[in-house]
Rosetta silent file (secondary structure, phi, psi, omega in degrees, C-alpha in Angstrom):
SEQUENCE: MFPLYYSGLGNRDKNQDFYFNSYVNNSILLLGVTDGVGGNAGGEIASKLAISSFKEKFIDLINLASEEYSISSLLENSFLYAHTSIIKLSEENIELSKMATTMTIALINDMTAYIIHAGDSRAYLLRNKGVKQLTIDDTEANKLFMEGKLSKEQKIFYPRKHILTNALGIKENFSFKITKFALEKKDRLLLLTDGFYQEVTKPDFCQISYNNTDFSNFFFESVLKCKEKSPSDNFTLVGVEID
SCORE:     score description
SCORE:     0.000 S_00000001
   1 L     0.000  134.345 -178.969   99.868  132.852  150.676 S_00000001
   2 L  -121.526   99.133 -178.794   98.615  135.726  148.578 S_00000001
   3 L   -65.676  149.055  175.275   99.629  135.488  144.904 S_00000001
   4 E  -121.033  156.151 -175.623  100.273  138.664  142.928 S_00000001
   5 E  -154.599  151.772  176.419  100.002  139.122  139.184 S_00000001
   6 E  -155.351  139.840  175.051  100.516  141.667  136.428 S_00000001
   7 E  -137.840  127.006 -178.789  100.171  141.592  132.653 S_00000001
   8 E  -117.751  156.317 -176.273  101.172  144.426  130.346 S_00000001
   9 L   -75.820  -35.839 -172.146  100.578  145.098  126.672 S_00000001
  10 L    64.693 -157.725 -179.143  104.084  146.241  125.739 S_00000001
  11 L   -89.550   58.468 -178.861  104.473  147.538  122.201 S_00000001
  12 L  -134.004  156.151  178.701  101.688  145.330  120.855 S_00000001
  13 L   -78.235  -31.967 -178.593   98.119  145.905  119.701 S_00000001
  14 L  -130.593  154.516  175.144   96.762  142.919  121.644 S_00000001
  15 L   -99.438  109.132  178.388   97.749  141.040  124.758 S_00000001
  16 L   -94.364    2.278  171.423   98.136  137.358  123.890 S_00000001
  17 E   -80.377  154.528  173.325   99.415  136.563  127.387 S_00000001
  18 E  -148.570  159.811 -176.522   97.020  135.185  129.968 S_00000001
  19 E  -153.952  165.358  172.779   97.367  134.182  133.618 S_00000001
  20 E  -159.631  159.135  167.610   95.467  132.840  136.593 S_00000001
  21 E  -148.658  133.923 -179.631   95.772  132.009  140.274 S_00000001
  22 E  -159.921  150.183  174.264   93.201  130.132  142.302 S_00000001
  23 E   -93.252  139.684  177.358   92.809  127.888  145.306 S_00000001
  24 E  -117.984  126.878 -178.544   91.232  124.473  144.814 S_00000001
  25 L    55.848   27.765  175.770   89.573  122.766  147.792 S_00000001
  26 L    62.530    7.291 -176.867   91.073  125.487  150.006 S_00000001
  27 L  -131.990  -26.989 -178.400   94.421  123.695  150.111 S_00000001
  28 E  -103.697  124.276  177.153   95.917  123.521  146.618 S_00000001
  29 E  -100.277  125.712  176.086   97.168  126.729  145.026 S_00000001
  30 E  -110.488  132.459  174.357   97.343  126.801  141.224 S_00000001
  31 E  -126.679  148.026  179.572   99.242  129.482  139.335 S_00000001
  32 E  -157.649  149.849  170.579   99.620  129.713  135.578 S_00000001
  33 E  -135.060  146.771  174.121  100.830  131.805  132.645 S_00000001
  34 E  -135.391  157.662  179.389  100.318  131.340  128.920 S_00000001
  35 E  -143.364  106.864  178.457  101.605  133.192  125.876 S_00000001
  36 E   -58.611  137.331 -175.572   99.837  132.793  122.544 S_00000001
  37 L   -59.497  122.631 -175.119  102.318  132.083  119.769 S_00000001
  38 L   -60.172  132.904  176.436  103.222  135.440  118.237 S_00000001
  39 L    87.635  -20.662 -179.729  101.946  136.064  114.730 S_00000001
  40 L   -81.890  139.932  177.164   99.752  132.981  114.627 S_00000001
  41 L   -59.505  133.784  174.688   96.020  133.456  114.166 S_00000001
  42 L    83.865   13.784  179.361   94.205  132.863  117.394 S_00000001
  43 H   -56.711  -41.868  179.128   97.157  133.261  119.770 S_00000001
  44 H   -65.474  -41.408  178.744   94.978  135.175  122.209 S_00000001
  45 H   -64.340  -44.578 -178.408   92.233  132.551  121.944 S_00000001
  46 H   -61.622  -42.421 -176.815   94.707  129.702  122.429 S_00000001
  47 H   -66.563  -38.339  178.793   96.264  131.235  125.550 S_00000001
  48 H   -74.176  -39.377 -179.934   92.891  131.766  127.227 S_00000001
  49 H   -65.465  -37.617  179.592   91.513  128.388  126.150 S_00000001
  50 H   -57.808  -46.273 -177.850   94.578  126.589  127.511 S_00000001
  51 H   -72.662  -44.439 -177.658   94.007  127.948  130.990 S_00000001
  52 H   -64.054  -40.641 -179.332   90.213  127.651  131.047 S_00000001
  53 H   -73.343  -35.570  175.651   90.269  124.039  129.805 S_00000001
  54 H   -60.154  -49.804 -178.880   93.132  123.109  132.153 S_00000001
  55 H   -62.890  -42.405  179.989   91.228  124.448  135.167 S_00000001
  56 H   -57.497  -48.914 -178.473   87.984  122.813  134.037 S_00000001
  57 H   -68.096  -42.151 -178.643   89.589  119.383  133.745 S_00000001
  58 H   -60.490  -45.987 -179.157   91.629  119.716  136.938 S_00000001
  59 H   -66.507  -40.106  176.971   88.574  120.622  139.024 S_00000001
  60 H   -58.860  -45.245 -176.684   86.515  117.825  137.447 S_00000001
  61 H   -70.004  -42.431 -177.389   89.186  115.248  138.264 S_00000001
  62 H   -70.202  -26.672  177.882   89.902  116.399  141.793 S_00000001
  63 L   -74.559  -13.180  174.417   86.187  116.423  142.587 S_00000001
  64 L   -70.285  -19.715  178.063   86.082  112.714  141.791 S_00000001
  65 L    51.391   39.976 -178.488   88.019  112.300  145.026 S_00000001
  66 L   -99.123  134.680 -178.892   89.576  109.132  143.653 S_00000001
  67 L   -68.193  -15.451 -177.562   92.812  107.826  145.117 S_00000001
  68 L   -71.007  -15.999 -178.996   93.900  106.693  141.653 S_00000001
  69 L   -97.785  105.041  170.646   94.722  110.302  140.728 S_00000001
  70 L   -76.253  167.474  178.298   98.066  111.435  142.087 S_00000001
  71 H   -60.148  -41.229  179.236   98.904  115.122  141.847 S_00000001
  72 H   -60.733  -42.455 -179.192  101.207  114.382  138.913 S_00000001
  73 H   -71.357  -32.448  174.011   98.483  112.514  137.035 S_00000001
  74 H   -59.699  -45.589 -179.877   95.986  115.315  137.757 S_00000001
  75 H   -66.344  -45.058 -178.896   98.390  117.774  136.187 S_00000001
  76 H   -60.847  -48.640 -178.926   99.230  115.522  133.235 S_00000001
  77 H   -62.815  -40.856 -178.851   95.592  114.773  132.391 S_00000001
  78 H   -69.774  -38.271  179.403   94.573  118.420  132.699 S_00000001
  79 H   -65.439  -44.625  178.983   97.535  119.616  130.624 S_00000001
  80 H   -66.382  -35.302  177.530   96.785  117.132  127.847 S_00000001
  81 H   -63.501  -40.929  177.503   93.113  118.102  127.927 S_00000001
  82 H   -62.849  -43.306  178.978   94.097  121.745  127.371 S_00000001
  83 H   -60.235  -49.152 -178.291   96.339  120.711  124.486 S_00000001
  84 H   -70.053  -28.312  176.797   93.640  118.634  122.764 S_00000001
  85 H   -64.482  -39.259  178.360   91.036  121.365  123.350 S_00000001
  86 H   -67.493  -43.877  178.834   93.154  123.787  121.353 S_00000001
  87 H   -61.566  -43.731 -179.181   93.661  121.269  118.549 S_00000001
  88 H   -58.593  -48.220 -179.289   89.927  120.499  118.440 S_00000001
  89 H   -66.293  -37.443 -179.456   88.986  124.174  118.086 S_00000001
  90 H   -67.151  -30.169  178.434   91.710  124.783  115.504 S_00000001
  91 H   -78.425  -21.352  179.786   90.384  121.919  113.387 S_00000001
  92 H   -85.669  -17.474 -175.309   86.845  123.292  113.573 S_00000001
  93 L  -136.410  111.096 -175.272   87.848  126.782  112.398 S_00000001
  94 H   -61.154  -28.971  179.481   90.290  127.252  109.524 S_00000001
  95 H   -68.314  -19.121 -178.985   91.131  130.777  110.699 S_00000001
  96 H  -107.739   15.830 -169.649   92.491  129.264  113.916 S_00000001
  97 L   -64.075  -22.655 -178.435   94.312  126.371  112.264 S_00000001
  98 L  -109.736   13.073 -175.964   97.770  127.486  113.388 S_00000001
  99 L   -72.438  146.501  179.484   96.993  128.704  116.879 S_00000001
 100 L  -159.835  170.713 -179.685   99.175  127.517  119.737 S_00000001
 101 E  -158.323  152.287  167.276  100.370  128.698  123.128 S_00000001
 102 E   -79.212  162.412  169.510  102.982  128.194  125.787 S_00000001
 103 E  -157.472  130.649  174.879  101.788  127.211  129.258 S_00000001
 104 E  -128.283  122.762 -177.340  103.568  127.007  132.601 S_00000001
 105 E  -120.058  137.609  171.877  101.592  125.864  135.637 S_00000001
 106 E  -117.736  133.910  174.575  102.674  125.716  139.282 S_00000001
 107 E  -118.967  127.141  179.132  100.791  123.691  141.876 S_00000001
 108 E  -117.281  123.402  179.527  101.579  124.240  145.554 S_00000001
 109 E  -135.925  117.528 -171.724  100.321  121.750  148.137 S_00000001
 110 L    56.625 -121.734 -179.385  101.609  122.025  151.715 S_00000001
 111 L  -114.215   33.964  177.158  105.354  122.613  151.225 S_00000001
 112 E  -124.707  138.769  178.163  105.676  120.854  147.890 S_00000001
 113 E  -121.108  145.438  174.078  105.532  122.439  144.452 S_00000001
 114 E  -123.952  135.846  175.148  104.957  120.890  141.043 S_00000001
 115 E  -118.953  128.312  173.003  105.734  122.657  137.769 S_00000001
 116 E  -122.105  138.191 -162.698  104.283  121.448  134.461 S_00000001
 117 E  -154.220  144.037  167.594  105.470  123.230  131.361 S_00000001
 118 E  -151.773  135.306 -179.888  105.625  123.464  127.562 S_00000001
 119 L   109.061 -154.435 -177.345  106.982  126.361  125.523 S_00000001
 120 L  -121.943   13.887  163.915  109.249  129.235  126.520 S_00000001
 121 L   -70.642  165.494 -171.629  107.422  130.834  129.419 S_00000001
 122 E  -134.678  161.226  168.435  109.388  130.186  132.618 S_00000001
 123 E  -122.788  132.019  176.738  109.236  129.366  136.315 S_00000001
 124 E  -118.720  145.325  170.847  111.862  130.815  138.682 S_00000001
 125 E  -116.652  118.778  174.389  112.570  129.954  142.301 S_00000001
 126 E  -100.816  120.979 -179.036  114.184  132.691  144.382 S_00000001
 127 E  -136.698  127.137 -175.413  115.726  131.317  147.573 S_00000001
 128 L    55.226 -118.254 -177.186  118.031  133.276  149.870 S_00000001
 129 L  -106.808   10.517 -175.794  120.253  135.275  147.492 S_00000001
 130 E  -118.005  167.646  176.772  119.946  133.022  144.452 S_00000001
 131 E  -134.628  137.708  179.122  117.552  132.308  141.610 S_00000001
 132 E  -125.609  131.264  174.377  117.006  129.001  139.829 S_00000001
 133 E   -82.569  125.557 -174.111  115.181  128.489  136.544 S_00000001
 134 L   -96.380   -6.372 -177.658  112.851  125.500  136.970 S_00000001
 135 L  -123.230  160.204  175.906  111.860  125.114  133.322 S_00000001
 136 L  -110.850  129.956 -179.525  113.699  124.520  130.059 S_00000001
 137 L   -68.052  124.528  176.070  112.915  126.809  127.117 S_00000001
 138 L   -88.049   72.211 -179.658  111.417  124.848  124.230 S_00000001
 139 E  -125.896  159.738  178.283  113.062  126.964  121.536 S_00000001
 140 H   -61.242  -42.023 -178.848  115.127  126.231  118.462 S_00000001
 141 H   -63.431  -43.673 -178.504  118.060  128.183  119.891 S_00000001
 142 H   -68.665  -35.336  177.729  118.019  126.299  123.191 S_00000001
 143 H   -62.524  -45.686  179.487  117.733  122.945  121.398 S_00000001
 144 H   -66.691  -35.640  177.537  120.815  123.723  119.298 S_00000001
 145 H   -64.620  -45.227 -178.764  122.665  124.952  122.388 S_00000001
 146 H   -68.884  -24.473  176.259  121.895  121.759  124.323 S_00000001
 147 L   -84.654   -1.823  179.388  123.047  119.714  121.326 S_00000001
 148 L    80.477   14.328 -177.824  126.356  121.592  121.373 S_00000001
 149 L   -93.100  -11.442  175.050  125.720  123.281  118.024 S_00000001
 150 L  -132.075  141.623  171.837  125.601  126.791  119.456 S_00000001
 151 L   -80.485  171.675  178.713  127.775  128.420  122.104 S_00000001
 152 H   -60.898  -40.177  179.676  126.213  130.473  124.894 S_00000001
 153 H   -70.246  -41.595  177.972  127.124  133.673  123.049 S_00000001
 154 H   -62.099  -35.228  179.023  125.856  132.368  119.698 S_00000001
 155 H   -61.912  -39.021 -178.747  122.597  131.419  121.393 S_00000001
 156 H   -63.240  -38.953 -174.740  122.062  135.022  122.505 S_00000001
 157 H  -102.680    8.458  179.900  122.408  136.388  118.970 S_00000001
 158 L   -61.796  127.739 -172.587  120.827  133.460  117.123 S_00000001
 159 L   -67.351  -20.593 -179.195  118.356  135.020  114.609 S_00000001
 160 L  -111.654   33.001 -171.795  115.647  132.398  115.228 S_00000001
 161 L   -68.666  -16.379 -179.881  115.993  132.292  118.999 S_00000001
 162 L   -97.357    1.816  179.034  112.263  132.864  119.582 S_00000001
 163 L   -72.981  124.134 -178.442  111.107  130.000  117.333 S_00000001
 164 E   -82.107  144.411  172.976  109.321  127.421  119.498 S_00000001
 165 L  -104.065   -5.111 -176.279  109.939  123.693  119.156 S_00000001
 166 L  -159.196  137.229  177.548  107.049  122.778  121.455 S_00000001
 167 L  -168.555  158.940  174.956  103.729  124.339  122.487 S_00000001
 168 E   -68.592  130.759 -179.638  100.142  123.425  123.256 S_00000001
 169 L   108.677  -16.245  175.948   98.230  123.097  120.005 S_00000001
 170 L   -74.250  149.128 -171.283  100.992  121.678  117.831 S_00000001
 171 L   -99.627   -5.594  179.190   99.957  118.420  116.214 S_00000001
 172 L  -132.988  138.736  173.299  103.298  116.605  116.123 S_00000001
 173 L    59.962   30.967  175.819  105.865  115.791  118.811 S_00000001
 174 L   -68.899  139.559  178.433  104.067  117.618  121.605 S_00000001
 175 L  -148.977  167.291  175.884  105.658  117.024  124.995 S_00000001
 176 L  -151.651  165.900 -179.296  105.726  118.442  128.494 S_00000001
 177 E  -133.898  140.424  175.122  107.780  118.094  131.643 S_00000001
 178 E  -112.454  132.380  175.838  106.823  117.935  135.325 S_00000001
 179 E  -119.666  134.947  179.007  109.219  119.039  138.053 S_00000001
 180 E  -122.640  136.955  179.251  108.599  118.372  141.757 S_00000001
 181 E  -156.048  157.769  179.364  110.546  119.974  144.589 S_00000001
 182 E   -83.687  138.612  178.221  110.349  120.821  148.293 S_00000001
 183 L   -96.336  157.106  174.145  109.645  124.399  149.276 S_00000001
 184 L  -124.640  155.696  178.583  111.135  126.377  152.106 S_00000001
 185 L   -58.542  138.410  179.753  109.719  129.282  154.050 S_00000001
 186 L    78.096    2.609  170.334  110.290  132.624  152.317 S_00000001
 187 L   -59.124  145.724  174.557  110.837  130.998  148.904 S_00000001
 188 E  -118.555  119.168 -177.841  109.578  133.209  146.092 S_00000001
 189 E  -107.353  125.853 -177.104  108.061  131.380  143.132 S_00000001
 190 E  -123.424  139.408  168.969  107.601  133.298  139.880 S_00000001
 191 E  -117.685  135.503 -175.597  105.962  132.410  136.562 S_00000001
 192 E  -152.547  149.622  177.481  106.679  134.736  133.662 S_00000001
 193 L   -87.713  168.176 -174.759  106.356  135.042  129.909 S_00000001
 194 H   -64.680  -28.087  177.241  109.275  135.761  127.593 S_00000001
 195 H   -61.582  -26.958  179.308  108.288  139.409  127.265 S_00000001
 196 H   -83.816  -49.149 -174.508  109.101  139.825  130.954 S_00000001
 197 H   -76.581  -12.465  171.816  112.357  137.896  131.246 S_00000001
 198 L   -68.446  -24.648 -177.185  113.732  139.497  128.091 S_00000001
 199 L  -103.477  -35.820 -178.102  113.742  142.770  130.038 S_00000001
 200 L  -112.277  111.124 -174.436  114.291  141.678  133.652 S_00000001
 201 L   -82.337  170.065  176.309  117.222  139.296  134.011 S_00000001
 202 H   -60.250  -45.188  174.948  117.884  136.727  136.724 S_00000001
 203 H   -59.654  -35.145  175.816  120.520  139.003  138.341 S_00000001
 204 H   -59.437  -48.457 -179.949  117.920  141.809  138.251 S_00000001
 205 H   -59.846  -42.146  179.679  115.455  139.621  140.152 S_00000001
 206 H   -60.426  -46.105 -177.998  118.130  138.686  142.694 S_00000001
 207 H   -66.767  -43.621  179.942  119.037  142.306  143.324 S_00000001
 208 H   -64.739  -39.566  178.686  115.432  143.480  143.571 S_00000001
 209 H   -65.446  -42.075  179.275  114.621  140.596  145.922 S_00000001
 210 H   -61.871  -36.068 -178.060  117.650  141.359  148.091 S_00000001
 211 H   -80.394  -12.806 -174.125  116.563  145.001  148.331 S_00000001
 212 L  -132.329  100.482  178.820  112.946  144.173  149.206 S_00000001
 213 L   -73.683  -24.381  176.102  112.171  141.883  152.109 S_00000001
 214 L   -83.019  127.719 -173.965  108.458  142.562  151.618 S_00000001
 215 H   -64.014  -41.505 -178.486  107.157  140.388  148.782 S_00000001
 216 H   -64.165  -37.420  176.122  104.655  142.891  147.409 S_00000001
 217 H   -64.336  -43.770  177.266  107.371  145.550  147.198 S_00000001
 218 H   -58.581  -45.940 -175.841  109.650  143.076  145.428 S_00000001
 219 H   -62.023  -50.217 -174.961  106.913  142.105  142.999 S_00000001
 220 H   -77.164  -22.530  169.830  105.904  145.590  141.957 S_00000001
 221 H   -67.314  -35.633  177.080  109.528  146.795  141.813 S_00000001
 222 H   -66.445  -41.576  177.487  110.096  143.953  139.332 S_00000001
 223 H   -63.145  -43.800  179.421  107.101  145.094  137.275 S_00000001
 224 H   -61.483  -41.157  178.313  108.354  148.678  137.366 S_00000001
 225 H   -59.416  -41.930  179.412  111.794  147.529  136.213 S_00000001
 226 H   -65.989  -45.178 -179.966  110.194  145.781  133.248 S_00000001
 227 H   -60.486  -37.536 -178.855  108.055  148.793  132.347 S_00000001
 228 H   -62.886  -24.197 -179.724  111.104  151.067  132.428 S_00000001
 229 L   -82.868   -2.406 -177.398  112.650  148.961  129.662 S_00000001
 230 L    49.668   64.716 -175.303  109.661  149.706  127.358 S_00000001
 231 L   -58.505  142.952 -179.768  109.134  146.042  126.421 S_00000001
 232 L   -85.495  -14.368 -176.322  108.323  145.305  122.802 S_00000001
 233 L  -118.350  165.481  169.791  106.247  142.237  123.695 S_00000001
 234 L   -57.503  145.154 -177.952  103.411  141.448  126.085 S_00000001
 235 E  -138.580  127.856 -173.608  104.879  140.875  129.546 S_00000001
 236 E  -135.641  137.746  178.345  103.299  138.896  132.377 S_00000001
 237 E  -136.886  131.913  173.512  104.425  137.970  135.888 S_00000001
 238 E  -127.528  135.372 -177.515  102.662  135.853  138.521 S_00000001
 239 E  -153.883  161.899  178.683  104.278  135.194  141.872 S_00000001
 240 E  -151.342  148.293  172.320  103.862  134.069  145.443 S_00000001
 241 E  -106.853  134.808 -177.706  105.984  133.948  148.580 S_00000001
 242 L   -79.858  123.450 -179.217  105.795  130.801  150.692 S_00000001
 243 L  -113.634    0.000    0.000  104.721  131.574  154.250 S_00000001
């Protein structure tokens, strides 16, 4: 499997998105995207620190070669370490006191995938002619929608729809979710920040995927589609096809 990735500036002065893909022990593929909370001091720092500290902890734990660490616990411990690393730095520097970031990580081992997530970046699974969102957006609008206080249409036009209810670096009520599922050959797994999915919809991805049997063509056609929309935010996409 050969992951592909792209991150664009959009109509912003700085790119607060960050991403990575790497193999661990030649068998586990890790993919990740982060998006520093817009407007908060240190968003760019938080997004990079989340990934670097996550990888650092994950590699340390897996090198212990201890049977007590399941894949889920490796992910949980590493995710929490990234979260506390951001809080620690924010407490040491008043200018960074409000920094936070989303983070969505995918781990692929054999034909099983794990997704661990907090914030409003997303993971999509494209299989055959369909697309499934594997993450739940941690936003105020989505929370009200799930509580039945907003309709689907009201959610689209809700004025505070980008306000996060959860992210790495927040000091109260932080949470995350892990999803595990079986992969199939030719599945396409995508991680993307909100700047990307605001411009390229799920039906767009389905159509582009249907038109492009080659994964690299599909990937860069998706990037081109996003660029054509002149995104106002940073936009990042990481993806892989299961072979």
